[in-house]
Coordinates of C-alpha atoms and ligand atoms in Angstrom, one line a residue:
X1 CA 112.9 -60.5 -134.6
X2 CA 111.0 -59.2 -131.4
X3 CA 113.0 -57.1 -129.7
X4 CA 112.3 -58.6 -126.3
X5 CA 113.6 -61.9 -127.7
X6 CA 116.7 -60.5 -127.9
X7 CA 117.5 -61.3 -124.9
X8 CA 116.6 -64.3 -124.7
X9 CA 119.0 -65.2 -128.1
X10 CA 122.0 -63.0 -126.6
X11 CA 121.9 -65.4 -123.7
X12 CA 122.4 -68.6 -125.5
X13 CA 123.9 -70.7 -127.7
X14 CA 121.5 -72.6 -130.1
X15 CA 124.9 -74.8 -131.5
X16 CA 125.0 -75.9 -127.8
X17 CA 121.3 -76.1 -126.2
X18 CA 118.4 -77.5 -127.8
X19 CA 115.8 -75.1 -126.3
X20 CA 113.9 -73.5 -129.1
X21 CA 115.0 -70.9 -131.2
X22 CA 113.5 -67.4 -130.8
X23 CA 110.6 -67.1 -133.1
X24 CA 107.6 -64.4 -132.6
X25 CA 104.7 -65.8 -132.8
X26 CA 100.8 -64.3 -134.4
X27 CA 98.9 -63.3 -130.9
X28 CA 96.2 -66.2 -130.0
X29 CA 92.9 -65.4 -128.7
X30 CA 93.5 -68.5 -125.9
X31 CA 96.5 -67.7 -124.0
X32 CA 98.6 -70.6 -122.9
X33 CA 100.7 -70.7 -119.5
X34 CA 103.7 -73.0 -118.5
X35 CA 105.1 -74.0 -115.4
X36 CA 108.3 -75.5 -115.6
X37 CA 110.5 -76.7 -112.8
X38 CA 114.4 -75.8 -113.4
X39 CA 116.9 -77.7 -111.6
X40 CA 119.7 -75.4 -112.2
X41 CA 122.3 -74.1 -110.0
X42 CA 119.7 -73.1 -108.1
X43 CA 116.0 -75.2 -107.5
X44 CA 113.2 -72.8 -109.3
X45 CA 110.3 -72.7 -111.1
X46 CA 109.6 -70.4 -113.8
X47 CA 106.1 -68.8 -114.7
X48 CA 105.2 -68.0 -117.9
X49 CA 102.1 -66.8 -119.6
X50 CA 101.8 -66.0 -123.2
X51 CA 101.5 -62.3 -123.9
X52 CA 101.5 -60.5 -127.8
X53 CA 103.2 -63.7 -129.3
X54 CA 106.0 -64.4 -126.6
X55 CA 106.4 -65.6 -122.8
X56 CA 106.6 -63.0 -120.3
X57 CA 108.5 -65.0 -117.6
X58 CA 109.2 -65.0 -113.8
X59 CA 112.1 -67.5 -112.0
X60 CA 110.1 -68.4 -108.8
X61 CA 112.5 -70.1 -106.4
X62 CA 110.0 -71.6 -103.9
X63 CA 107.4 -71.9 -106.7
X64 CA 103.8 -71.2 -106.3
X65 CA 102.0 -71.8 -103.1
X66 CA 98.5 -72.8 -102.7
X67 CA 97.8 -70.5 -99.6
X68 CA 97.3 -67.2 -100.0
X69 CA 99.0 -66.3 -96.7
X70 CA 102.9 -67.0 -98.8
X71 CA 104.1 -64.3 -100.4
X72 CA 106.5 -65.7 -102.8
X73 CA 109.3 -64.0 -104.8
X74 CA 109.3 -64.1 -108.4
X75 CA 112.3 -62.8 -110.3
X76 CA 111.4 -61.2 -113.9
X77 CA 113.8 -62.8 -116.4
X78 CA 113.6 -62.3 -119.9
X79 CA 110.6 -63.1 -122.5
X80 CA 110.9 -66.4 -124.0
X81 CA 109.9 -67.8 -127.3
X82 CA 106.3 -69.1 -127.7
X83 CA 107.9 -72.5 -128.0
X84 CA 109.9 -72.9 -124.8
X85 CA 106.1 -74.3 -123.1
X86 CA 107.0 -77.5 -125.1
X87 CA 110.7 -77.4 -123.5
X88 CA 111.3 -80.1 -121.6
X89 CA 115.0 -82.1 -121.6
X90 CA 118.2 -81.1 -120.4
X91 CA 120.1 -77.8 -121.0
X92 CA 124.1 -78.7 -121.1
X93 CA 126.6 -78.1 -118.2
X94 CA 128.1 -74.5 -118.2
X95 CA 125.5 -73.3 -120.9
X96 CA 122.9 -70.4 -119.6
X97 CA 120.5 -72.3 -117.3
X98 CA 122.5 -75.6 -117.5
X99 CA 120.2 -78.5 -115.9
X100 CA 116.9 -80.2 -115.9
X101 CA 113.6 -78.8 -116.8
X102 CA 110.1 -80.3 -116.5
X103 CA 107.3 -78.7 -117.2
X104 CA 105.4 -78.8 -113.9
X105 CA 101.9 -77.5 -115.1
X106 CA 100.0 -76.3 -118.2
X107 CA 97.1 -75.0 -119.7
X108 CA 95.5 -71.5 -120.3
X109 CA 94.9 -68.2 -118.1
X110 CA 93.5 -65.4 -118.4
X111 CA 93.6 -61.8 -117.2
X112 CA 91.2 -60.6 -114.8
X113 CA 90.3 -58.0 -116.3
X114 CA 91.5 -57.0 -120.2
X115 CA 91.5 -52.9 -120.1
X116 CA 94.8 -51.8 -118.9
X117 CA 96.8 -54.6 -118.8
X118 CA 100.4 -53.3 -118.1
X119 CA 103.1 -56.2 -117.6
X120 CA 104.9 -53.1 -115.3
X121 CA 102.2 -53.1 -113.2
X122 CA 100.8 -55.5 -110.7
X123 CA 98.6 -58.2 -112.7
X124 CA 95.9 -60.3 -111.7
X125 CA 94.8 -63.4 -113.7
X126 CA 93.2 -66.7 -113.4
X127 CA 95.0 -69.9 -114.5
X128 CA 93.3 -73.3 -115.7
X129 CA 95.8 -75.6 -115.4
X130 CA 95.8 -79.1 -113.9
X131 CA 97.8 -78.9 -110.9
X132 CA 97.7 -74.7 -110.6
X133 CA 93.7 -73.2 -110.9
X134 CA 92.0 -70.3 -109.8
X135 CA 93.0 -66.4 -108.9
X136 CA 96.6 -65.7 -108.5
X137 CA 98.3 -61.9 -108.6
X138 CA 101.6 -60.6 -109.9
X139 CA 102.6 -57.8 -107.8
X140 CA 105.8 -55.6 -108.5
X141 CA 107.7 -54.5 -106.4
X142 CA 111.1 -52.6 -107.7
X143 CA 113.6 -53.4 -110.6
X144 CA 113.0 -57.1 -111.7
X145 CA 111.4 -57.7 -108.3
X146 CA 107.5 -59.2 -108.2
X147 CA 105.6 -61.4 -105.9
X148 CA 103.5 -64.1 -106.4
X149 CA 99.9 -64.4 -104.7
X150 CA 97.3 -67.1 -104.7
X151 CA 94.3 -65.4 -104.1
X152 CA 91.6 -66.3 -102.3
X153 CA 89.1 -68.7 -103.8
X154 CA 88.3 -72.1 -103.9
X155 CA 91.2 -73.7 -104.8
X156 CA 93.1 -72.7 -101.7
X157 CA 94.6 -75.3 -99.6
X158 CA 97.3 -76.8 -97.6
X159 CA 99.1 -79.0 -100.4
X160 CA 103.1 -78.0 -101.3
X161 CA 103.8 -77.9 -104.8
X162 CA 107.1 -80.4 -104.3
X163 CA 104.4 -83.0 -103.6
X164 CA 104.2 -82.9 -107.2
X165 CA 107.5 -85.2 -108.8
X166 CA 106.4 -85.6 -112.3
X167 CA 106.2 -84.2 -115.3
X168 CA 102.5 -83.2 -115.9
X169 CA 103.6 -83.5 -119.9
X170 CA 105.4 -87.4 -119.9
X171 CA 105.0 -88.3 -116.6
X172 CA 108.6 -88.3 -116.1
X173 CA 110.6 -87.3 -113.0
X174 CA 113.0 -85.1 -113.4
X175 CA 116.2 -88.1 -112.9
X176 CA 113.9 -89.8 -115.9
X177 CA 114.1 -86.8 -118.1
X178 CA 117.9 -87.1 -117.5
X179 CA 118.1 -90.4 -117.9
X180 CA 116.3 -90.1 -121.2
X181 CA 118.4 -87.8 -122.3
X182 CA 121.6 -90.4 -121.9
X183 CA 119.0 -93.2 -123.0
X184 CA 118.5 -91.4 -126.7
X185 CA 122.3 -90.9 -127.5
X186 CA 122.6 -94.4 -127.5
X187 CA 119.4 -95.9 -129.2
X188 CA 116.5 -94.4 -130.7
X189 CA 114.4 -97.0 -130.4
X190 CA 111.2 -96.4 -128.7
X191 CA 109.0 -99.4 -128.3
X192 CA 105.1 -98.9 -129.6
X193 CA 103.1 -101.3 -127.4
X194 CA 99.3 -101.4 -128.4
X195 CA 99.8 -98.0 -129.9
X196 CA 101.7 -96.2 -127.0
X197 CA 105.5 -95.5 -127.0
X198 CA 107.0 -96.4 -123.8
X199 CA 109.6 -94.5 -122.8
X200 CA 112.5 -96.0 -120.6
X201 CA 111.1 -99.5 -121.2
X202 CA 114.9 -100.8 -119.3
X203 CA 113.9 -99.1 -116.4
X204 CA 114.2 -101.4 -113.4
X205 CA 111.3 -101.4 -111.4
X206 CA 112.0 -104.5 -109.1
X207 CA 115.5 -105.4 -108.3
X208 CA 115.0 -108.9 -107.1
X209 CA 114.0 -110.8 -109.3
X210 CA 115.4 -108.5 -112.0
X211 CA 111.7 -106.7 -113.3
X212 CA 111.6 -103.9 -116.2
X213 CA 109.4 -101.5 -117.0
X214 CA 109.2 -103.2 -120.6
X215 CA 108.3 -106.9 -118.2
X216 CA 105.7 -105.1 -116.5
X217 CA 104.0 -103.6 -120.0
X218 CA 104.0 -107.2 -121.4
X219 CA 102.5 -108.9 -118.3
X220 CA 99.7 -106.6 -118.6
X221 CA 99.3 -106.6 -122.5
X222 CA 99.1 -110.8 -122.0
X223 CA 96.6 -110.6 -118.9
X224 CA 94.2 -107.9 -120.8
X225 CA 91.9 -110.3 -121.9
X226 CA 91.0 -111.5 -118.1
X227 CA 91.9 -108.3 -116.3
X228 CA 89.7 -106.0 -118.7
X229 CA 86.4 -106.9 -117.6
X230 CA 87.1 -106.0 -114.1
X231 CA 89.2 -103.1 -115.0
X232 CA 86.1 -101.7 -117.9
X233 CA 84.5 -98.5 -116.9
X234 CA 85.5 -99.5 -113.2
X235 CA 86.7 -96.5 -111.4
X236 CA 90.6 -96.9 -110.2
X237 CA 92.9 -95.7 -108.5
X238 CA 96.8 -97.0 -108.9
X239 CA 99.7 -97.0 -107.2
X240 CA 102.7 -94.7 -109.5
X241 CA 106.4 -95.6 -108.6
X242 CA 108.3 -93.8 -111.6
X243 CA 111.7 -94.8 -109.7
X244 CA 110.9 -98.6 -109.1
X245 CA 109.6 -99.7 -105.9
X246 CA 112.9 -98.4 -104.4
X247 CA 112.0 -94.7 -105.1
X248 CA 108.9 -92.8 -104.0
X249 CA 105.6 -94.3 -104.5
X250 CA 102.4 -92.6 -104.7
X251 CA 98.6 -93.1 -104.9
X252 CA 97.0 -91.8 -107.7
X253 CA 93.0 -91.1 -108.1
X254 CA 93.1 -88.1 -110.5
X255 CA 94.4 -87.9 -114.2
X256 CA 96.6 -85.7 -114.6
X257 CA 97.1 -86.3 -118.1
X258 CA 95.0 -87.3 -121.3
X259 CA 95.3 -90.2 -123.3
X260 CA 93.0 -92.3 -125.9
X261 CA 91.9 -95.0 -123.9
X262 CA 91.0 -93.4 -120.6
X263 CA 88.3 -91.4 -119.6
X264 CA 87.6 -88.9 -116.9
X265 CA 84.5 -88.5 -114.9
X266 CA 83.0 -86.1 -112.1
X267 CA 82.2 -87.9 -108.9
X268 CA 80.8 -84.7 -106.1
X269 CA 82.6 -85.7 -102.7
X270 CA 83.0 -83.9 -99.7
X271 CA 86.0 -85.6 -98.3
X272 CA 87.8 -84.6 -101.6
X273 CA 89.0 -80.8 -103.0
X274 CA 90.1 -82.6 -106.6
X275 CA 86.6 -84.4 -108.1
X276 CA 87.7 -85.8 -110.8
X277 CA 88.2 -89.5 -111.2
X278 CA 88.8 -91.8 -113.8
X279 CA 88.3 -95.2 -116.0
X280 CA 90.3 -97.2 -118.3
X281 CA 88.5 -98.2 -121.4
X282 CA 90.6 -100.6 -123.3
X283 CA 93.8 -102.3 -123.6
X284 CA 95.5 -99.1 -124.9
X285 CA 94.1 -97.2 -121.8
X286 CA 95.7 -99.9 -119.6
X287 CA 99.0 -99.8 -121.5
X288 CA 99.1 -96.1 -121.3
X289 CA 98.6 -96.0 -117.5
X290 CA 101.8 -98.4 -117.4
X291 CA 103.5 -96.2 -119.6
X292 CA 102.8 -93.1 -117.0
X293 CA 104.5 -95.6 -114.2
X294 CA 101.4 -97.0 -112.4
X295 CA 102.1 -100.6 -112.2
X296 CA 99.4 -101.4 -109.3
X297 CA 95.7 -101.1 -110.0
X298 CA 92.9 -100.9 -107.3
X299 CA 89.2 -100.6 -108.3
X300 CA 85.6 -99.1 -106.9
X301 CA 82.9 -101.2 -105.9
X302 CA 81.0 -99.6 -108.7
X303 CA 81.4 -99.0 -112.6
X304 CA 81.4 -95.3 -113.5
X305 CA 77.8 -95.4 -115.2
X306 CA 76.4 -96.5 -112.0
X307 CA 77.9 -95.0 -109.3
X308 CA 75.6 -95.0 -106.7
X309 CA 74.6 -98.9 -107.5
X310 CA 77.8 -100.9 -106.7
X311 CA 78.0 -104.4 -107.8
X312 CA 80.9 -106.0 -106.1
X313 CA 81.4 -107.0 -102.5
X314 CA 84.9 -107.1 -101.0
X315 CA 86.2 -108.5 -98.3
X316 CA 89.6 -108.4 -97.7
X317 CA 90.8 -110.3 -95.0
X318 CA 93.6 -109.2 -92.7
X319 CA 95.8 -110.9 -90.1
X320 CA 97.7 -110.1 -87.4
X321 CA 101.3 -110.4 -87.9
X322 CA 102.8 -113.7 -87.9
X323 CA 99.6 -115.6 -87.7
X324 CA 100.2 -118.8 -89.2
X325 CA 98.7 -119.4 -93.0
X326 CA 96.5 -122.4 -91.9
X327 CA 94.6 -119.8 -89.6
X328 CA 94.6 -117.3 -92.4
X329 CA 93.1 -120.2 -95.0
X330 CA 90.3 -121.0 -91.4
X331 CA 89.0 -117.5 -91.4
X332 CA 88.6 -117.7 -95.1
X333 CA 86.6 -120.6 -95.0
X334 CA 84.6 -119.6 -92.2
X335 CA 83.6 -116.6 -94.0
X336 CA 82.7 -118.3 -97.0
X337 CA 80.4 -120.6 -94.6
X338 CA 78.5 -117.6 -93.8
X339 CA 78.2 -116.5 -97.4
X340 CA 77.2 -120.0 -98.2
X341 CA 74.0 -120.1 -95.6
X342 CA 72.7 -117.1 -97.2
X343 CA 73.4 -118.6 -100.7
X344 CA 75.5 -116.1 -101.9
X345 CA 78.0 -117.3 -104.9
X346 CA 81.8 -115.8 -103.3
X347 CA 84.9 -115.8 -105.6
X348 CA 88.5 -116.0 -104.1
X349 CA 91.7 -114.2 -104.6
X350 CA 95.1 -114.1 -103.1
X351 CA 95.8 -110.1 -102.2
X352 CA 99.5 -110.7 -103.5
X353 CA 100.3 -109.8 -99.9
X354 CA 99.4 -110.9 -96.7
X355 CA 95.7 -112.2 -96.9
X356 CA 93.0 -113.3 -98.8
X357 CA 90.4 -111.4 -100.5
X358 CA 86.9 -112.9 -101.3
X359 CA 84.7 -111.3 -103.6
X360 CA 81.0 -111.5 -103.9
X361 CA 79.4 -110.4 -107.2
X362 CA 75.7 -108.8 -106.3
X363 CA 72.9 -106.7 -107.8
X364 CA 70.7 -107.0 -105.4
X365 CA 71.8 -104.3 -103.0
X366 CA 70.3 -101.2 -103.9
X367 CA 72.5 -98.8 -102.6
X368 CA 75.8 -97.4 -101.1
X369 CA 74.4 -97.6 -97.4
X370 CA 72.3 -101.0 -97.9
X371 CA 75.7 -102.4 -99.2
X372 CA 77.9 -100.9 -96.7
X373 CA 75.5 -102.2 -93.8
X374 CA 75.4 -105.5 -95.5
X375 CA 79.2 -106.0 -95.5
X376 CA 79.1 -104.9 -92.2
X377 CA 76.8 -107.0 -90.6
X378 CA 79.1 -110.1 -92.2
X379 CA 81.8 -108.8 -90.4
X380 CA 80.0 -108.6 -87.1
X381 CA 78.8 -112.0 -87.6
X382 CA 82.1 -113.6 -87.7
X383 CA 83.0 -111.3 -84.5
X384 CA 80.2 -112.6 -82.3
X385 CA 80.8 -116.0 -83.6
X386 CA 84.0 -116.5 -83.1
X387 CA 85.4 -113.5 -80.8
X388 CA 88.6 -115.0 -80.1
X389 CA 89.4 -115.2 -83.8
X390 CA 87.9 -112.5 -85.5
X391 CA 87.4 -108.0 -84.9
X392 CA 84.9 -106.1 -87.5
X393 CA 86.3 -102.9 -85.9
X394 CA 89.6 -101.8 -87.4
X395 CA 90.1 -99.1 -84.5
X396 CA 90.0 -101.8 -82.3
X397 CA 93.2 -102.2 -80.5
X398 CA 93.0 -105.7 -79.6
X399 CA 93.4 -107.5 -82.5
X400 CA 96.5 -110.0 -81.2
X401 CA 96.2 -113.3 -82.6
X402 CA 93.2 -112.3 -84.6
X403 CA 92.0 -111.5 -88.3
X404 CA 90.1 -108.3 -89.1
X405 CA 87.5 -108.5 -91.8
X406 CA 88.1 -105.6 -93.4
X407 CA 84.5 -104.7 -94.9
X408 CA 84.9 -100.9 -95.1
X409 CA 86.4 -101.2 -98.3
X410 CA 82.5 -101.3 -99.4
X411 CA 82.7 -97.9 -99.4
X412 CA 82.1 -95.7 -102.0
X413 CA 84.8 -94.2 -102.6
X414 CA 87.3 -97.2 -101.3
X415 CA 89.1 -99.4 -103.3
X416 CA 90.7 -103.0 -103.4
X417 CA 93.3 -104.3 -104.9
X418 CA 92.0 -105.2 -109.2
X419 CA 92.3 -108.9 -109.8
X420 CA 95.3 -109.7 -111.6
X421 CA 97.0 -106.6 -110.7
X422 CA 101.1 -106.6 -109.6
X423 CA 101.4 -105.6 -106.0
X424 CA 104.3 -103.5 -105.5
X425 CA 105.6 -105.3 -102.9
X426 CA 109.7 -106.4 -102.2
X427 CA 109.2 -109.0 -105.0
X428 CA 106.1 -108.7 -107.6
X429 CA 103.3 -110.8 -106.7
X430 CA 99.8 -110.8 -108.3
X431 CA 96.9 -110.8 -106.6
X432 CA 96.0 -113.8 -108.3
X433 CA 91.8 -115.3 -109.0
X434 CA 92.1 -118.9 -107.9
X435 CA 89.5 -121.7 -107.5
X436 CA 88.4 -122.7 -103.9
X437 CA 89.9 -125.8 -104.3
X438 CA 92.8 -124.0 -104.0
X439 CA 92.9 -122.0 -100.6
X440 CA 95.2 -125.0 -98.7
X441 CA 97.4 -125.2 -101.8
X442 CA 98.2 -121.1 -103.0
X443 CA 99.9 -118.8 -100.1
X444 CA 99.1 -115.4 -100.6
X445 CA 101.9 -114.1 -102.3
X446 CA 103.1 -116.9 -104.0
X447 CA 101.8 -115.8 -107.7
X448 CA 104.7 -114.3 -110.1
X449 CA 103.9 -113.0 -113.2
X450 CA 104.9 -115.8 -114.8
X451 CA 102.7 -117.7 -112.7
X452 CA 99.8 -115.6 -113.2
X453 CA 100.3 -115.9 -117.3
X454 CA 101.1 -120.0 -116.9
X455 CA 97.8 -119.8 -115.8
X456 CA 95.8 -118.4 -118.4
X457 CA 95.9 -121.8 -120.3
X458 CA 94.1 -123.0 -117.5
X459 CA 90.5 -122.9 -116.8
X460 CA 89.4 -119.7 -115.6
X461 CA 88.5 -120.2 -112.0
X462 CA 86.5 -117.2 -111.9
X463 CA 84.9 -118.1 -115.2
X464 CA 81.0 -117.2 -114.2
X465 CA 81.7 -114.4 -112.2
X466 CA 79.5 -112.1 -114.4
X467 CA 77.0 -114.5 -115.3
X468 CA 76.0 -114.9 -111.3
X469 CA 72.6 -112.8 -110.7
X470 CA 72.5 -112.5 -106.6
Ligands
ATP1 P1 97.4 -107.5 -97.8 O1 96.9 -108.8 -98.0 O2 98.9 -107.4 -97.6 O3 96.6 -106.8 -96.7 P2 95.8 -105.7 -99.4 O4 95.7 -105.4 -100.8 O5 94.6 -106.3 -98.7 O6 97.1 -106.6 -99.1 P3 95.6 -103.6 -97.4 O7 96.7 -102.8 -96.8 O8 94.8 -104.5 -96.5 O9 96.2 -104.3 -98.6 O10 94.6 -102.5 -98.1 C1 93.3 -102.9 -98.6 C2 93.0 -102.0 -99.7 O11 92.9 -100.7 -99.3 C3 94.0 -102.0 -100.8 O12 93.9 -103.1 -101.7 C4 93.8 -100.7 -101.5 O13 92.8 -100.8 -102.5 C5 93.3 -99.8 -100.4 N1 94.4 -98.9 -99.9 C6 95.5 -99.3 -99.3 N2 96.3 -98.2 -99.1 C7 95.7 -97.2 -99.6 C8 96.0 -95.8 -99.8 N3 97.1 -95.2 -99.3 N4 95.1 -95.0 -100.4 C9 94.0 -95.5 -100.8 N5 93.6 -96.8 -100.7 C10 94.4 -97.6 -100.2
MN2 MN1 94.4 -106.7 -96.8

């Protein structure tokens, strides 16, 4: 064996951990790097990039920083074996290292320049990772003793790394990787839903009424067939809450990881560092994205393969507090009015929350600022009609007793909530497609799940939504 592997095998015991054995490995012409973030005795993350078959490693206990201004220590422990970059579980109680580890970022780097590379020397290098890119340096200081830099370049910026909670491998945070770890002494059952194990499919993600992950991954497998078409090549974002609705919750626009059935695309933006956005393309795509924790979908105005011609109008409709529903249902109805003299064909939804959204399929908009000055002008419409019950302007302080007709979300880059989707609210609602006949009978958030799927044997109330030409 490597000699700077033994080390790392005097250090452990393999009868005890299941970290990989120490194995040397041929060189590779790609070299990979790992993050992984160690709950031990102490919080750290530890650095490692492949080197001559093995993982030279640093323990960094505030982790990388974004901003070149940190200066951040980064203790030089011993190599590790190739393998350890897949090593992501628990290591036992009173073993080296005991605790959790999740690997917090991967992918390749690369030195920045290949003559005299000396790993007792300050190194700089480039990483292309998902959540860690760009120019970094290793400088060393004395002993065991280096620092960590983020260079200057384009990927500088404000964010802290312990925004990050997941794994970047499973999606897992790291009380899931424990959990998982109790979960697999006792079955070893995973369940395969349209081809994608989910992992901790007992998971509670809503406590009353009693909701599992495994509930939620069967709603959506059932409502594919009708959610799919608004979902397919749509652009989304969704809402991740890996610890139930109890735990954190997070917006999500950019993939962090692959899988078959999703697809990433490149949207420029000047509002946005990250660019990347992404699609679902099938049921298995949809599953995965459960599977990964996001349990609330929202969509773009526009499908990826058009994105600067959107095709859906939203607006989403937005009272003050403790307005009463049958002024709610009014301002619904007066909007459709409006929609109606200009013989436009408008679709309705419950939001699964507090309003009403009505949707307007249209082609005939040619742009993002003809469509955004369209929506707008609705808005203002209702406002000078009816000023006491309506505001177009959401800075608008004044909006006591009245509903603001949210039209910005015909933006191109905003979202609304996807038809069908759960809304992560104290108990799951859907934001439900129902027929106008409806509006007086179907509060807002009244739609379960079960609802939602008692209603697929009805007829679809939103059945010529993409025949309408307008
Ligand atoms: P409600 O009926 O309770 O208002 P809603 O879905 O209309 O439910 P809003 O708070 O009005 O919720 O938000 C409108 C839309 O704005 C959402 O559906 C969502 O797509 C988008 N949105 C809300 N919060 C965020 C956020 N933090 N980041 C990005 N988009 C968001
Ligand atoms: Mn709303």
């Amino acid at each position: 064996m490597n000699k700077n592997l033994k080390k790392y095998q005097e250090k452990r015991n393999f009868e005890k951990t299941k970290e990989p054995a120490p194995k040397q490995i041929k060189k590779h012409k790609k070299l990979r790097f790992v993050v992984q973030h160690h709950l031990a005795r102490r919080d750290h993350y530890d650095l490692r990039l492949e080197w001559n078959g093995t993982l030279k490693s640093w323990a960094v206990p505030k982790g990388p920083s974004y901003n070149p201004k940190d200066r951040r220590l980064a203790v030089q422990v011993e190599d590790h074996p190739f393998d350890y970059r897949n090593f992501e579980g628990t290591i036992p109680k009173g073993q080296y290292g005991g605790g959790t580890v999740m690997i917090f970022d991967e992918g390749y780097w690369e030195p920045q320049s290949k003559e005299n590379l000396d790993f007792n020397k300050s190194i700089k290098f480039t990483l292309h990772g998902s959540r860690l890119k760009g120019n970094w340096a290793l400088v060393h200081m004395k002993d065991d003793n280096w620092l960590l830099l983020k260079e200057k370049d384009p990927y500088v910026n404000e964010l802290d790394i312990k925004n990050y909670k997941t794994s970047i491998r499973s999606g897992r945070t790291m009380k899931e990787i424990e959990q998982n770890v109790v979960k697999k002494k006792t079955s070893k059952k995973d369940f395969i839903v349209e081809g994608v194990a989910i992992s901790n499919p007992d998971k509670l993600i809503f406590s009353k009424p009693k909701v599992t992950k495994f509930d939620i991954v069967l709603y959506y497998q059932k409502i594919a067939r009708r959610m799919l078409p608004f979902l397919n090549h749509r652009l989304i974002s969704t809402v991740r809450c890996p610890s139930g609705i109890n735990g954190d919750c997070f917006f999500k626009k950019h993939l962090e990881t692959k899988s078959d059935g999703i697809a990433r695309i490149h949207v420029p933006s000047d509002k946005d560092k990250k660019t990347d956005y992404y699609y679902i393309k099938d049921i298995s795509g949809l599953i995965s994205e459960v599977q990964m924790n996001s349990y609330e979908f929202h969509i773009w105005g526009c499908k990826a393969n058009k994105l600067s011609k959107p095709d859906m109008l939203v607006f989403d409709l937005d009272p003050d507090e403790n307005m009463s529903l049958d002024k709610v249902r009014e301002g619904v109805k007066d909007l459709k009015s409006i929609l109606d003299e200009l013989h436009l064909v408008s679709f309705l939804k419950t939001s699964g929350g507090k309003g009403y959204h009505v949707v307007v399929p249209i082609q005939s908009l040619k742009s993002w600022t003809s469509f955004r000055k369209f929506a707008k002008n609705i808005a203002e419409i209702m406002e000078m009609k009816w000023p006491q019950k309506y505001v177009s302007n959401m800075r608008l302080k004044n909006r006591k007793g009245k509903i603001f007709i949210d039209w910005v979300r015909n933006t191109k880059m905003a979202t609304s909530v996807a038809p069908y989707s759960i809304r992560l609210k104290k108990t799951p609602s859907v934001s439900m497609p129902i027929s106008w006949r409806e509006l007086d009978k179907v509060s807002p958030s009244e739609i379960t799940m079960e609802d939602a799927i008692q209603r697929l044997k009805r007829k679809d109330p939103w059945e010529n939504f993409f025949d309408i030409q307008q």
